[in-house]
PDB file of C-alpha atoms in Angstrom:
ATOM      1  CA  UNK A   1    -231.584-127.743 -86.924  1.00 43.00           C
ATOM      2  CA  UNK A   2    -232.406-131.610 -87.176  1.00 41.00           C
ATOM      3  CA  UNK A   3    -228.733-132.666 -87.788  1.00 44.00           C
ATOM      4  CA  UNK A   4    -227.260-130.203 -84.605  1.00 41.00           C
ATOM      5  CA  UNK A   5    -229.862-131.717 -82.124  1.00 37.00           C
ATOM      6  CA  UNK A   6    -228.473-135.066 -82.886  1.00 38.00           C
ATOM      7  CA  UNK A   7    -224.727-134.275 -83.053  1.00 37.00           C
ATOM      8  CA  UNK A   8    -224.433-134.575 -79.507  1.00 36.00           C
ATOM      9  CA  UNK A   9    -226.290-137.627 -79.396  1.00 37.00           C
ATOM     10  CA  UNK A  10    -223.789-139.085 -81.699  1.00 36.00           C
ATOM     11  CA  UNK A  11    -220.695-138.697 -79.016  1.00 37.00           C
ATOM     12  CA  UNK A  12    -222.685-139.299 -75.836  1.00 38.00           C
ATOM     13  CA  UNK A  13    -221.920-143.408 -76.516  1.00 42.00           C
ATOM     14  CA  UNK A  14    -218.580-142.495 -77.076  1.00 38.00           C
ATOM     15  CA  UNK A  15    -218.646-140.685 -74.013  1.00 41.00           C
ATOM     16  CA  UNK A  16    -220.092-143.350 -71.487  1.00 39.00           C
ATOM     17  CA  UNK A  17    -218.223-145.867 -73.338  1.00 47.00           C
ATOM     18  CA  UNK A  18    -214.639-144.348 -72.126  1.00 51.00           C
ATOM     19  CA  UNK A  19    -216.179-144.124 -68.605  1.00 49.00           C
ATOM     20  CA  UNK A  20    -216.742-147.497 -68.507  1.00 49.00           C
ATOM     21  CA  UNK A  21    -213.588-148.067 -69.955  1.00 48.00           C
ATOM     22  CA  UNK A  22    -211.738-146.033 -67.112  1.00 50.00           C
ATOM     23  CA  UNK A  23    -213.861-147.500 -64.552  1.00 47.00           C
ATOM     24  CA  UNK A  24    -213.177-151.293 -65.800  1.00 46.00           C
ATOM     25  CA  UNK A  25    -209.175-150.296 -65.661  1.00 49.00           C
ATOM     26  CA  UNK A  26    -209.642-148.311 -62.179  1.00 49.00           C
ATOM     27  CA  UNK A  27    -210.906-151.826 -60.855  1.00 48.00           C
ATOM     28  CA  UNK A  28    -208.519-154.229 -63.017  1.00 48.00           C
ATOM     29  CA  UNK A  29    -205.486-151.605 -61.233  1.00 47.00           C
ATOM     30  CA  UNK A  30    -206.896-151.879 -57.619  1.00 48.00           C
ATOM     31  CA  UNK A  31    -208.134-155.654 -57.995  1.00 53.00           C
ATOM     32  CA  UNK A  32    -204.068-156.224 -58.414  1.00 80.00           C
ATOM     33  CA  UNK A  33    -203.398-155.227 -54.799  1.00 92.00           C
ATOM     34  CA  UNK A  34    -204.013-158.203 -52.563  1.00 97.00           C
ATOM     35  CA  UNK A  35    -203.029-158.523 -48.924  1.00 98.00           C
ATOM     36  CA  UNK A  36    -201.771-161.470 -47.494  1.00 98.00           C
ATOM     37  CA  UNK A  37    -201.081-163.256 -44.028  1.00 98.00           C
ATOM     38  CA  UNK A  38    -198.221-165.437 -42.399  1.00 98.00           C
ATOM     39  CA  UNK A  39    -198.619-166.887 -39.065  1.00 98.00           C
ATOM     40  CA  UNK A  40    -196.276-169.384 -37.474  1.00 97.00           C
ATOM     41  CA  UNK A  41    -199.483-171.513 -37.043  1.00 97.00           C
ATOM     42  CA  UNK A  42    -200.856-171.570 -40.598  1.00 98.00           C
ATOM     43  CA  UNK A  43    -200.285-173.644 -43.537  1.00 98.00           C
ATOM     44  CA  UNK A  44    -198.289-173.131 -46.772  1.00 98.00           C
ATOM     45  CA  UNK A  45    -201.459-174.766 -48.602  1.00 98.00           C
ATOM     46  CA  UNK A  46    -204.209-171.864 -46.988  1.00 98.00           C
ATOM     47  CA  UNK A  47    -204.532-169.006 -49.379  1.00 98.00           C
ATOM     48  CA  UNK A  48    -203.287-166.807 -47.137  1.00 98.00           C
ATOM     49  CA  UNK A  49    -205.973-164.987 -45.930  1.00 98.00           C
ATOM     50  CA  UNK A  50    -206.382-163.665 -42.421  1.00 98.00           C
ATOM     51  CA  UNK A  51    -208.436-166.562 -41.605  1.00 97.00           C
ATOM     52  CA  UNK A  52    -206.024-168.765 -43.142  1.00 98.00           C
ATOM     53  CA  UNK A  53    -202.900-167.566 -43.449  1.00 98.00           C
ATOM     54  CA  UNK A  54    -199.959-169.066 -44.465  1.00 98.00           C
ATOM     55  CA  UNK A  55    -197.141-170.914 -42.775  1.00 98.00           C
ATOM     56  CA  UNK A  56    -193.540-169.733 -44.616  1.00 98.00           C
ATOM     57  CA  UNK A  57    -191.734-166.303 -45.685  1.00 98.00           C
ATOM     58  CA  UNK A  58    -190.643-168.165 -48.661  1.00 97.00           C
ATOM     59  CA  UNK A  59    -194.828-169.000 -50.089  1.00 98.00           C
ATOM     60  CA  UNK A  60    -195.784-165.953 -48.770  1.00 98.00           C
ATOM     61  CA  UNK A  61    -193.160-163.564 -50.764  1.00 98.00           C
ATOM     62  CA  UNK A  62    -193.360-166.108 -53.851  1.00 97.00           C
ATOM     63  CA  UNK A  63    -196.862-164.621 -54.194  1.00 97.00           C
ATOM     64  CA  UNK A  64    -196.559-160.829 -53.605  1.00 98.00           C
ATOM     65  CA  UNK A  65    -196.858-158.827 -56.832  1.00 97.00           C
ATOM     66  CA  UNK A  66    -196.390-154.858 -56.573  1.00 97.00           C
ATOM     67  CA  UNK A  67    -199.084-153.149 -54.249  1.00 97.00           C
ATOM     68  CA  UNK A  68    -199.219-156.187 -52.451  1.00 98.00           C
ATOM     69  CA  UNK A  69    -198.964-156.009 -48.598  1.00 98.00           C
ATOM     70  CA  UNK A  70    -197.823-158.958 -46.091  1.00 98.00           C
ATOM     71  CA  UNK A  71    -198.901-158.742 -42.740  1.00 98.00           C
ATOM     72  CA  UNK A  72    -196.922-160.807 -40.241  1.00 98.00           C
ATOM     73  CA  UNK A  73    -198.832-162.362 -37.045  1.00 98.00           C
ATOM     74  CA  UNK A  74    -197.219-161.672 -33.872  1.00 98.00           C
ATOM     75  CA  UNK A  75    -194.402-164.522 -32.781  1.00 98.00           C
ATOM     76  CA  UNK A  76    -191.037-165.868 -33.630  1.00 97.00           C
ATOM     77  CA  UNK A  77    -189.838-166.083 -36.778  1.00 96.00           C
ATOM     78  CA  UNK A  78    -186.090-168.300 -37.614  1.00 91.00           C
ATOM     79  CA  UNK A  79    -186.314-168.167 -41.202  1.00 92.00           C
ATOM     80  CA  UNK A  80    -185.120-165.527 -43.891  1.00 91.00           C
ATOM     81  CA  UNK A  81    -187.199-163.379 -45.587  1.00 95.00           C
ATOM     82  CA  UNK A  82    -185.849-163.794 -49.452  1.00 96.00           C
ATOM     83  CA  UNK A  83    -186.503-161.766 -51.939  1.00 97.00           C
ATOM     84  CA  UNK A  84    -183.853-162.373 -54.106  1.00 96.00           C
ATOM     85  CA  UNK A  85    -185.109-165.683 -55.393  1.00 92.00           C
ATOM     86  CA  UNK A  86    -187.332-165.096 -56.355  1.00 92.00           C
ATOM     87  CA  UNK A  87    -186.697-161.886 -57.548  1.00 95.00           C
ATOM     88  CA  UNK A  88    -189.325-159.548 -56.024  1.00 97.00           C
ATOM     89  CA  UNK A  89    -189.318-155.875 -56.285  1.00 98.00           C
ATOM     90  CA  UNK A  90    -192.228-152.718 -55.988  1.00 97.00           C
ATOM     91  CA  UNK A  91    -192.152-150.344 -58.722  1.00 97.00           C
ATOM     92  CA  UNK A  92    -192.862-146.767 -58.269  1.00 97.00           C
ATOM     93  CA  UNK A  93    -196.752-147.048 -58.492  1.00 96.00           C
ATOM     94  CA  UNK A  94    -196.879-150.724 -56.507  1.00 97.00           C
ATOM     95  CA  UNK A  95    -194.861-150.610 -53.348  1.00 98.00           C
ATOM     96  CA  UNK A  96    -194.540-153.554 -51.690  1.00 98.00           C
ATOM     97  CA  UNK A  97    -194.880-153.237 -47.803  1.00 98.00           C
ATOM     98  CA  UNK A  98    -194.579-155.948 -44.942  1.00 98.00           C
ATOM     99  CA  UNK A  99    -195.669-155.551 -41.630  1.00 98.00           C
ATOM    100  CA  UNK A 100    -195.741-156.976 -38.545  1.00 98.00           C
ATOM    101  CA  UNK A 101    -199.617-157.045 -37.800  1.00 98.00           C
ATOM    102  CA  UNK A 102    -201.205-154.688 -35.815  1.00 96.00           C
ATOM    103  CA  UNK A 103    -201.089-154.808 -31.823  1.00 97.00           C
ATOM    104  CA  UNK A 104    -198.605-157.782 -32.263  1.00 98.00           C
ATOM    105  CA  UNK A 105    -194.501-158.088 -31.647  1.00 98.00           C
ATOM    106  CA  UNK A 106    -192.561-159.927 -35.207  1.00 98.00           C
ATOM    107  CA  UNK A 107    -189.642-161.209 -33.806  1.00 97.00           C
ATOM    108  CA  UNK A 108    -187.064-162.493 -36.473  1.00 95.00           C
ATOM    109  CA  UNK A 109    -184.135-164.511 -35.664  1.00 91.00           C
ATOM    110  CA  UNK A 110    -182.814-165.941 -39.443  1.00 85.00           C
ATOM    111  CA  UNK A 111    -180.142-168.839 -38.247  1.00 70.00           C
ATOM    112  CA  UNK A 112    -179.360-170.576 -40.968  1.00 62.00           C
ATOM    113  CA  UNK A 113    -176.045-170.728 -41.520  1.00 63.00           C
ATOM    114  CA  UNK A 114    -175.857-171.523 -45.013  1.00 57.00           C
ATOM    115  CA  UNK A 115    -176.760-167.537 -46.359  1.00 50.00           C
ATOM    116  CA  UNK A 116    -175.628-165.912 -42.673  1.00 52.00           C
ATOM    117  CA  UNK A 117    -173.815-162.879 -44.819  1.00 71.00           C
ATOM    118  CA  UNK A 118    -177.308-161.642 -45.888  1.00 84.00           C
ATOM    119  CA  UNK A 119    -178.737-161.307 -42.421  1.00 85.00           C
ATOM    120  CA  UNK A 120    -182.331-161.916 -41.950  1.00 90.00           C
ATOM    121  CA  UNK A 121    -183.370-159.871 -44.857  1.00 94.00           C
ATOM    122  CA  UNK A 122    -182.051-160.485 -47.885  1.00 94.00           C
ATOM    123  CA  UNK A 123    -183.003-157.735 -50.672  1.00 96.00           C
ATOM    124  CA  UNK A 124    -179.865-156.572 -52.082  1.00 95.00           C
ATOM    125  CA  UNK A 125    -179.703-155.573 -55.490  1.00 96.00           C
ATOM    126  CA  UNK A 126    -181.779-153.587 -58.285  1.00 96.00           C
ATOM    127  CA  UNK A 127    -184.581-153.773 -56.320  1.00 97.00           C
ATOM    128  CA  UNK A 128    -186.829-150.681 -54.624  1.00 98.00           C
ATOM    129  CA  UNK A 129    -190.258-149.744 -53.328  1.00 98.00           C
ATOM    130  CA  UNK A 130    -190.230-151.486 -50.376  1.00 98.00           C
ATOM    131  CA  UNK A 131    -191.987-150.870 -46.921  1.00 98.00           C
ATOM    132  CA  UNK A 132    -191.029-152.558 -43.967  1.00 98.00           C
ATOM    133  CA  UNK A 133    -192.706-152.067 -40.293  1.00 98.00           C
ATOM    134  CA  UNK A 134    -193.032-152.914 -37.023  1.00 98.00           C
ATOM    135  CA  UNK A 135    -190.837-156.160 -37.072  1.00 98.00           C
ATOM    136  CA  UNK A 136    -188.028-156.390 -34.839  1.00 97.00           C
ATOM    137  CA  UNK A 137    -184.740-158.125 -36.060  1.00 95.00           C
ATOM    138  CA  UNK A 138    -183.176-159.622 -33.592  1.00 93.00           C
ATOM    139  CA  UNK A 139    -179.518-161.097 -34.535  1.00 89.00           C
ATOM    140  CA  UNK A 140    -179.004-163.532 -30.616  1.00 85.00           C
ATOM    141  CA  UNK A 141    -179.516-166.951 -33.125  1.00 69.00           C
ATOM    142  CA  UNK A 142    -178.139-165.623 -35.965  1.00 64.00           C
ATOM    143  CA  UNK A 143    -174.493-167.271 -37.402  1.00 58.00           C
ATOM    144  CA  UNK A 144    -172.356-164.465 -36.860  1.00 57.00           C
ATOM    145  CA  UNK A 145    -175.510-161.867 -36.484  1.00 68.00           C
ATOM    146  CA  UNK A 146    -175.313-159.982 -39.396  1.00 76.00           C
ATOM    147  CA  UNK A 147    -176.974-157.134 -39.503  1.00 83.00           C
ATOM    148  CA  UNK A 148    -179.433-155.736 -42.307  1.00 92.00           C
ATOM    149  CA  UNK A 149    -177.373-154.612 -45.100  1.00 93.00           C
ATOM    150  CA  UNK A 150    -179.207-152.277 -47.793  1.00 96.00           C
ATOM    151  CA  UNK A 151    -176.974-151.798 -50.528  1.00 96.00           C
ATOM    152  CA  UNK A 152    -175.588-153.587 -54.184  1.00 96.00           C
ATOM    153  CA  UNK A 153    -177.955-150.949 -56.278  1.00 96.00           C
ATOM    154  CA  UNK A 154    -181.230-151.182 -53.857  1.00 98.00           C
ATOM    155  CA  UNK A 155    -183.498-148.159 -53.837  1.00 98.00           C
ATOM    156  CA  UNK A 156    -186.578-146.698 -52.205  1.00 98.00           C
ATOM    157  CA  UNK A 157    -186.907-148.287 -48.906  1.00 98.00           C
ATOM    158  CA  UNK A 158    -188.521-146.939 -46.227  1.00 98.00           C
ATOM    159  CA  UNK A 159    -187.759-148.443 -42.697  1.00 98.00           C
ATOM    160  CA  UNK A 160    -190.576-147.862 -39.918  1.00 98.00           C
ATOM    161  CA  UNK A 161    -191.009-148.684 -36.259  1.00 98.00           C
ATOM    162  CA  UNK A 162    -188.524-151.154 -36.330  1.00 98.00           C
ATOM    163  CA  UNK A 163    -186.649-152.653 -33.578  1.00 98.00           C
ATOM    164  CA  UNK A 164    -182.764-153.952 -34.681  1.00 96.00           C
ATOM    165  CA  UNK A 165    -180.862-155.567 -31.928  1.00 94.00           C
ATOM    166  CA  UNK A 166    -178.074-157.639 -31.235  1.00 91.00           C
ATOM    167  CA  UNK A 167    -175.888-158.309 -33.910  1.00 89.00           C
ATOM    168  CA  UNK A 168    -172.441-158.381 -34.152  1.00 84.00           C
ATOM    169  CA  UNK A 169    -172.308-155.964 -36.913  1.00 84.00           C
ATOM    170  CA  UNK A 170    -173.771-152.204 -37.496  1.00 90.00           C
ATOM    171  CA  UNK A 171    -177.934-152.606 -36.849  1.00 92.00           C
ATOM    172  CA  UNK A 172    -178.123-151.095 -40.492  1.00 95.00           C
ATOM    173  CA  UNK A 173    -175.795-150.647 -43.052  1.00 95.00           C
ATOM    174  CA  UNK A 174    -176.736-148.080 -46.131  1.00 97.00           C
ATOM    175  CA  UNK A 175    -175.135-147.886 -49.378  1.00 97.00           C
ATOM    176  CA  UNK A 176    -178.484-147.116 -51.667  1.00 97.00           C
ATOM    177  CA  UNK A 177    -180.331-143.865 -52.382  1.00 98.00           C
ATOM    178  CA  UNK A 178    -183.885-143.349 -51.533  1.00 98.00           C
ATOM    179  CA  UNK A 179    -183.335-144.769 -48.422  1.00 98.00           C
ATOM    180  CA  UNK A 180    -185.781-143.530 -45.120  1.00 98.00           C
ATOM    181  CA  UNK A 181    -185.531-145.055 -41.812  1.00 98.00           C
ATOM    182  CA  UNK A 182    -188.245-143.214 -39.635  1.00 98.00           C
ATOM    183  CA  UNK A 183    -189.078-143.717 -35.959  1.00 98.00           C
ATOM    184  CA  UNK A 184    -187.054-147.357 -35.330  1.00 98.00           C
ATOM    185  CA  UNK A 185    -185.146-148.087 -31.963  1.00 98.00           C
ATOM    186  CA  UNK A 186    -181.634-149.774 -33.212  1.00 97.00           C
ATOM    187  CA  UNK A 187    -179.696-150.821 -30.102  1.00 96.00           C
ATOM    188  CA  UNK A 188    -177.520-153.426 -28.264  1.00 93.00           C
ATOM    189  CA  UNK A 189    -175.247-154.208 -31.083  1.00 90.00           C
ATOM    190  CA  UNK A 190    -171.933-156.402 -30.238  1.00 86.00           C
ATOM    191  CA  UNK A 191    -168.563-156.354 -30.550  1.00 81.00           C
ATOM    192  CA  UNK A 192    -167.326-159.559 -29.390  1.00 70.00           C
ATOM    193  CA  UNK A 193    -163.311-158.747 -29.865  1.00 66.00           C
ATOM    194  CA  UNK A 194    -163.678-154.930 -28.414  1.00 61.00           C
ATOM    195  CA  UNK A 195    -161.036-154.100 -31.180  1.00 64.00           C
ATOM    196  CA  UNK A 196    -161.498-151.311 -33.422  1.00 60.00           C
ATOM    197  CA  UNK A 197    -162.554-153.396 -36.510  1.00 64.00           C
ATOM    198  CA  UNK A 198    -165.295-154.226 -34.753  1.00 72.00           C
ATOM    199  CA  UNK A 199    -166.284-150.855 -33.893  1.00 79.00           C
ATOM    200  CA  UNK A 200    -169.987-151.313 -35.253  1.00 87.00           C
ATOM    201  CA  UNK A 201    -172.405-148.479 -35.681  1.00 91.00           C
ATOM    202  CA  UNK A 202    -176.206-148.175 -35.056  1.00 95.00           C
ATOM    203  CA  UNK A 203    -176.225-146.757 -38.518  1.00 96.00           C
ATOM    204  CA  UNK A 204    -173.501-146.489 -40.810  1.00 95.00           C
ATOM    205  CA  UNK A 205    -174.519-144.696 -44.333  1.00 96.00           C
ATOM    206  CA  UNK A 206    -171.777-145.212 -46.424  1.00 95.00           C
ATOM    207  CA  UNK A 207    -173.156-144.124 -49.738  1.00 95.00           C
ATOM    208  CA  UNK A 208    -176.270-142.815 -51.384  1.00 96.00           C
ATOM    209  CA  UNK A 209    -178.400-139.597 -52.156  1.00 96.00           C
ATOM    210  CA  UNK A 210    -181.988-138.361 -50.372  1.00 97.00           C
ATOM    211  CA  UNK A 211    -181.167-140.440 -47.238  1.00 98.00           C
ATOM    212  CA  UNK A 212    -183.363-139.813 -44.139  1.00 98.00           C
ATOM    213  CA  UNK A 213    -182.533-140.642 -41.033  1.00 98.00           C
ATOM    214  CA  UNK A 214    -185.865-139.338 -38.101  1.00 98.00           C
ATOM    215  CA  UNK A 215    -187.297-139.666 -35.037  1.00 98.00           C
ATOM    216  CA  UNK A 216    -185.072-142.587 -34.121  1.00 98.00           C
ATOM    217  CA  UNK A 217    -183.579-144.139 -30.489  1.00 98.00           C
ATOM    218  CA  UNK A 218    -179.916-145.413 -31.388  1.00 97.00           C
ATOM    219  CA  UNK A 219    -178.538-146.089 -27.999  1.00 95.00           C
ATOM    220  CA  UNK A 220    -175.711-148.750 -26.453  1.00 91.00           C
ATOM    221  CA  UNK A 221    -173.959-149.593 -29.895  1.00 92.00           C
ATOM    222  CA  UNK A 222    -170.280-150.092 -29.018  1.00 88.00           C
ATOM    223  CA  UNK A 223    -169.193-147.381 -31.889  1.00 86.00           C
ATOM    224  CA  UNK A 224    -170.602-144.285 -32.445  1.00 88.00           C
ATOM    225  CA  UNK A 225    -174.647-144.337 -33.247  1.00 94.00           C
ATOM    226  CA  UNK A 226    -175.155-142.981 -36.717  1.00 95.00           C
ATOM    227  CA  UNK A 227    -171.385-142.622 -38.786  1.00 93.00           C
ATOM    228  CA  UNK A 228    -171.766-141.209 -42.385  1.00 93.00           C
ATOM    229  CA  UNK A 229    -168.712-142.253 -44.102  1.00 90.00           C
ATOM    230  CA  UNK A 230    -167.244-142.244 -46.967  1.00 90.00           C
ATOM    231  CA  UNK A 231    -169.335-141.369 -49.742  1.00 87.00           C
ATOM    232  CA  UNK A 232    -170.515-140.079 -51.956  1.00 92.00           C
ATOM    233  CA  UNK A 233    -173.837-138.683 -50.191  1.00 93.00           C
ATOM    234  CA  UNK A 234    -175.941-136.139 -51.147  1.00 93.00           C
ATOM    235  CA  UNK A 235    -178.875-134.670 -49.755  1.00 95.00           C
ATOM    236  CA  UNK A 236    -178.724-136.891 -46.336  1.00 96.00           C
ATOM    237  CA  UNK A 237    -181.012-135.915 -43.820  1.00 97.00           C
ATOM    238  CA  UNK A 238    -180.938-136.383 -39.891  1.00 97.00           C
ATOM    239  CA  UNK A 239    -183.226-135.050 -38.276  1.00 98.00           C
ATOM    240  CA  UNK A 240    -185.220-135.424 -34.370  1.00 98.00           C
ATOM    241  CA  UNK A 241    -183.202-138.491 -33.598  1.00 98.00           C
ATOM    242  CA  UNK A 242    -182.487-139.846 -29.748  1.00 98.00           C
ATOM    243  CA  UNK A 243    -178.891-140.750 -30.035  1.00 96.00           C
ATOM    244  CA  UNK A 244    -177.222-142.067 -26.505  1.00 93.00           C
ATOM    245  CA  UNK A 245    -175.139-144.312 -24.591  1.00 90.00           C
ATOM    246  CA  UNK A 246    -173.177-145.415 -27.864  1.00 90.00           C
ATOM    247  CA  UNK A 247    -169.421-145.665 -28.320  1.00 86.00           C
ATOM    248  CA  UNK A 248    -169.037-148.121 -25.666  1.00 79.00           C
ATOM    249  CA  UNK A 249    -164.969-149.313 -26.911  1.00 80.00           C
ATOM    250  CA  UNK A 250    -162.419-147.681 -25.168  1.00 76.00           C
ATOM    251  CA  UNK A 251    -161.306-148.040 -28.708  1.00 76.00           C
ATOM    252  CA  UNK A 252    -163.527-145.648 -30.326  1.00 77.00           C
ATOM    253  CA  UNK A 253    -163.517-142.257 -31.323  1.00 78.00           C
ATOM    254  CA  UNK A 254    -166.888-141.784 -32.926  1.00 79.00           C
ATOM    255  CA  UNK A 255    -169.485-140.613 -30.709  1.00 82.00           C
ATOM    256  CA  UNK A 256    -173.458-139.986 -31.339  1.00 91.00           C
ATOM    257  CA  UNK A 257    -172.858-138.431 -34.973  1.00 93.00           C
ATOM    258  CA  UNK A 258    -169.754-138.394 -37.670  1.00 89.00           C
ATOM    259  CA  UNK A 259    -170.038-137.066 -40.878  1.00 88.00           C
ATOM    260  CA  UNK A 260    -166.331-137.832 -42.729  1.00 84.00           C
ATOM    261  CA  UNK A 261    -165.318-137.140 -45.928  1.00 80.00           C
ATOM    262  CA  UNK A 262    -163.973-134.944 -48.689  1.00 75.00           C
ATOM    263  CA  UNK A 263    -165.892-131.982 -49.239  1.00 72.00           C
ATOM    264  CA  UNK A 264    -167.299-133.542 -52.413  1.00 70.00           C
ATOM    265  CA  UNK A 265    -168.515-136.686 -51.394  1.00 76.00           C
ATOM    266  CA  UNK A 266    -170.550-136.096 -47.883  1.00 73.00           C
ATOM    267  CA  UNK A 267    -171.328-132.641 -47.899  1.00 70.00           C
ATOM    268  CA  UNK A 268    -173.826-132.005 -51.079  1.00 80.00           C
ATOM    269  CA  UNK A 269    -176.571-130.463 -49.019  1.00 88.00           C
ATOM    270  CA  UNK A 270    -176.154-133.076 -46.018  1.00 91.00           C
ATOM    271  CA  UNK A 271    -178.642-131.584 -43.076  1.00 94.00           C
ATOM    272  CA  UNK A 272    -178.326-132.672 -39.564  1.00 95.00           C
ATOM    273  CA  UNK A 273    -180.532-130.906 -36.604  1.00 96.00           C
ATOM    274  CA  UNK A 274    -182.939-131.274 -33.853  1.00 97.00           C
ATOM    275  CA  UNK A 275    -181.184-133.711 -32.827  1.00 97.00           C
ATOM    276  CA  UNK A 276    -180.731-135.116 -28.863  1.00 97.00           C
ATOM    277  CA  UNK A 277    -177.406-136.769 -28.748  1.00 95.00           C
ATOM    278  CA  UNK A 278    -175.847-137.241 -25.424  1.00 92.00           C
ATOM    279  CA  UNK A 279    -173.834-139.688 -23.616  1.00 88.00           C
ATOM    280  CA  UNK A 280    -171.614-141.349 -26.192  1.00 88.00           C
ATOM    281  CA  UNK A 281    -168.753-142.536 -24.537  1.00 80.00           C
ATOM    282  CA  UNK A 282    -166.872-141.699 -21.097  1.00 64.00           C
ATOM    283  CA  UNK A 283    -163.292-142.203 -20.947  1.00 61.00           C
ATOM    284  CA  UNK A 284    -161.416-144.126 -20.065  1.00 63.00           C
ATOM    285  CA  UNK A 285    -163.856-147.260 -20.234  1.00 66.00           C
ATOM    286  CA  UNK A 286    -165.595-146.252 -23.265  1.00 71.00           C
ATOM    287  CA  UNK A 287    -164.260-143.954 -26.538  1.00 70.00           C
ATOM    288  CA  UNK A 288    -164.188-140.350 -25.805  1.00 73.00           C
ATOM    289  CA  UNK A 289    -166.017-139.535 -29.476  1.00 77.00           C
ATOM    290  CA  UNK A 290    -168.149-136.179 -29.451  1.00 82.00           C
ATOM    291  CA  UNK A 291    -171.318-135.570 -29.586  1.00 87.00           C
ATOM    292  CA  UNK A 292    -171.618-134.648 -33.561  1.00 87.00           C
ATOM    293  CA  UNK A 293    -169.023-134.801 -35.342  1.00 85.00           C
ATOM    294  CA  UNK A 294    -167.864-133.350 -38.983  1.00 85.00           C
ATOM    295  CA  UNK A 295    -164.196-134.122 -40.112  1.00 81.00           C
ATOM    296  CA  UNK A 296    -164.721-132.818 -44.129  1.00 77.00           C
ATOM    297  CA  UNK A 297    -161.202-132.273 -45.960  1.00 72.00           C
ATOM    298  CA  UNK A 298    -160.997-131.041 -49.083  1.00 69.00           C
ATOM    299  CA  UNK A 299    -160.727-133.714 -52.015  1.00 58.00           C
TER     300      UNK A 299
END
């Protein structure tokens, strides 16, 4: 009877000690997360706090680890945000996410000439688990305005409450699966010729699997506003989008939506509803595209 009251005294160390254990790793995993500030009054030496934030895109995203965040104070930004060297990237535990702060307006305007292909982000690549938000890309000092390119074996990105305007290309151009743009306003892109190779898009998804376009404004793009082409895509979604005023060109035939293809490439469970599309184009001065279309031929 002695030696069964104190069998369960034996394991209750044993016990508490794996608690502690957990509890030690529980606070090593969440002491990893650290958020950081960038303000276009702070200084590259601060530690980037809110207090004292830091100065550059390039010290801030040198430090970010995944599960990091990087909130942006309000103002103008004119320099790239790189993370291609160095090589940053979330995983599927750590997302990385950068944000325009709170109550404030991100403006970036990259305009260096040197990278201008890239566009004010550059992230292309085997890279994923990204969040960016309220930040507004704004191509009027950029080279030849490139817009945001997500593509080259990128993955899980989710785009929110962004504003992308003014560049002389499509606002966003998706060739990458996992890819969610959610409640952004992409408008005012430019064609500077008026020909039809420069019949830009508010959103052209070339390629890619579980794609989700919602709850967007794509207006007064001088092609269509979202053009799904050529593939393969599988399991797009769009979905309570605003999508007016586009296909501005005389030139152009694409109006709010196109999805255009071979059977096998765009149509592997592609969903499109509850969308408002209306006002894309008005012959003669602007393309005479409809309001969705699907042109799917058989391979």
């Amino acid at each position: 009877m002695m030696n069964h009251m104190w069998k369960p005294s034996r394991y209750v160390p044993f016990i508490f000690s794996g608690a502690c254990v957990l509890l030690v790793l529980l606070e090593a995993t969440t002491a990893q997360a650290i958020t950081y500030y960038v303000a276009t009054i702070g200084d590259d030496a601060n530690p980037g706090t809110l207090n004292q934030p830091f100065k550059s895109f390039a010290q801030s995203i040198r430090m970010l680890q995944p599960g990091d965040t990087l909130y942006i104070r309000g103002g103008t930004y004119t320099e790239q945000m790189d993370f291609q060297s160095p090589n940053k990237t979330g995983t599927a535990t750590g997302w990385i996410t950068i944000a325009g702060y709170i109550g404030e307006t991100v403006t970036i305007r990259y305009s260096n000439p040197a990278t201008f292909s890239y566009g004010p982000i550059k992230a292309r690549g085997a890279r994923g688990y990204f969040i960016f938000d309220n930040l507004v890309l704004d191509g009027t000092d950029l080279g030849n305005k490139t817009g945001w390119s997500i593509r080259d074996g990128n993955h899980h990105f989710i785009l929110r409450n962004l504003k992308i305007k003014n560049f002389t290309r499509s606002g966003l151009y998706i060739a990458a699966n996992d890819v969610q743009v959610i409640n952004c306003t992409i408008y005012d892109q430019l064609s500077i010729s008026g020909e039809a190779g420069e019949r830009h898009y508010g959103i052209y998804f070339r390629e890619g699997s579980n794609g989700v376009i919602e709850g967007n404004d794509i207006y007064n793009n001088p092609g269509g506003g979202i053009q799904a082409y050529p593939g393969p895509i599988s399991n797009l979604v769009i979905r309570n989008n605003s999508i007016h005023h586009n296909n501005s060109l005389a030139s152009s035939p694409i109006g709010g939506i196109i999805l255009q293809g071979s059977s096998s490439n765009v149509t592997t469970n592609t969903k499109i509803y509850n969308n408002l599309v209306y006002s894309n184009g008005s012959s003669p001065t602007s393309g005479g595209g409809s309001g969705i279309e699907i042109n799917v031929h058989t391979s």
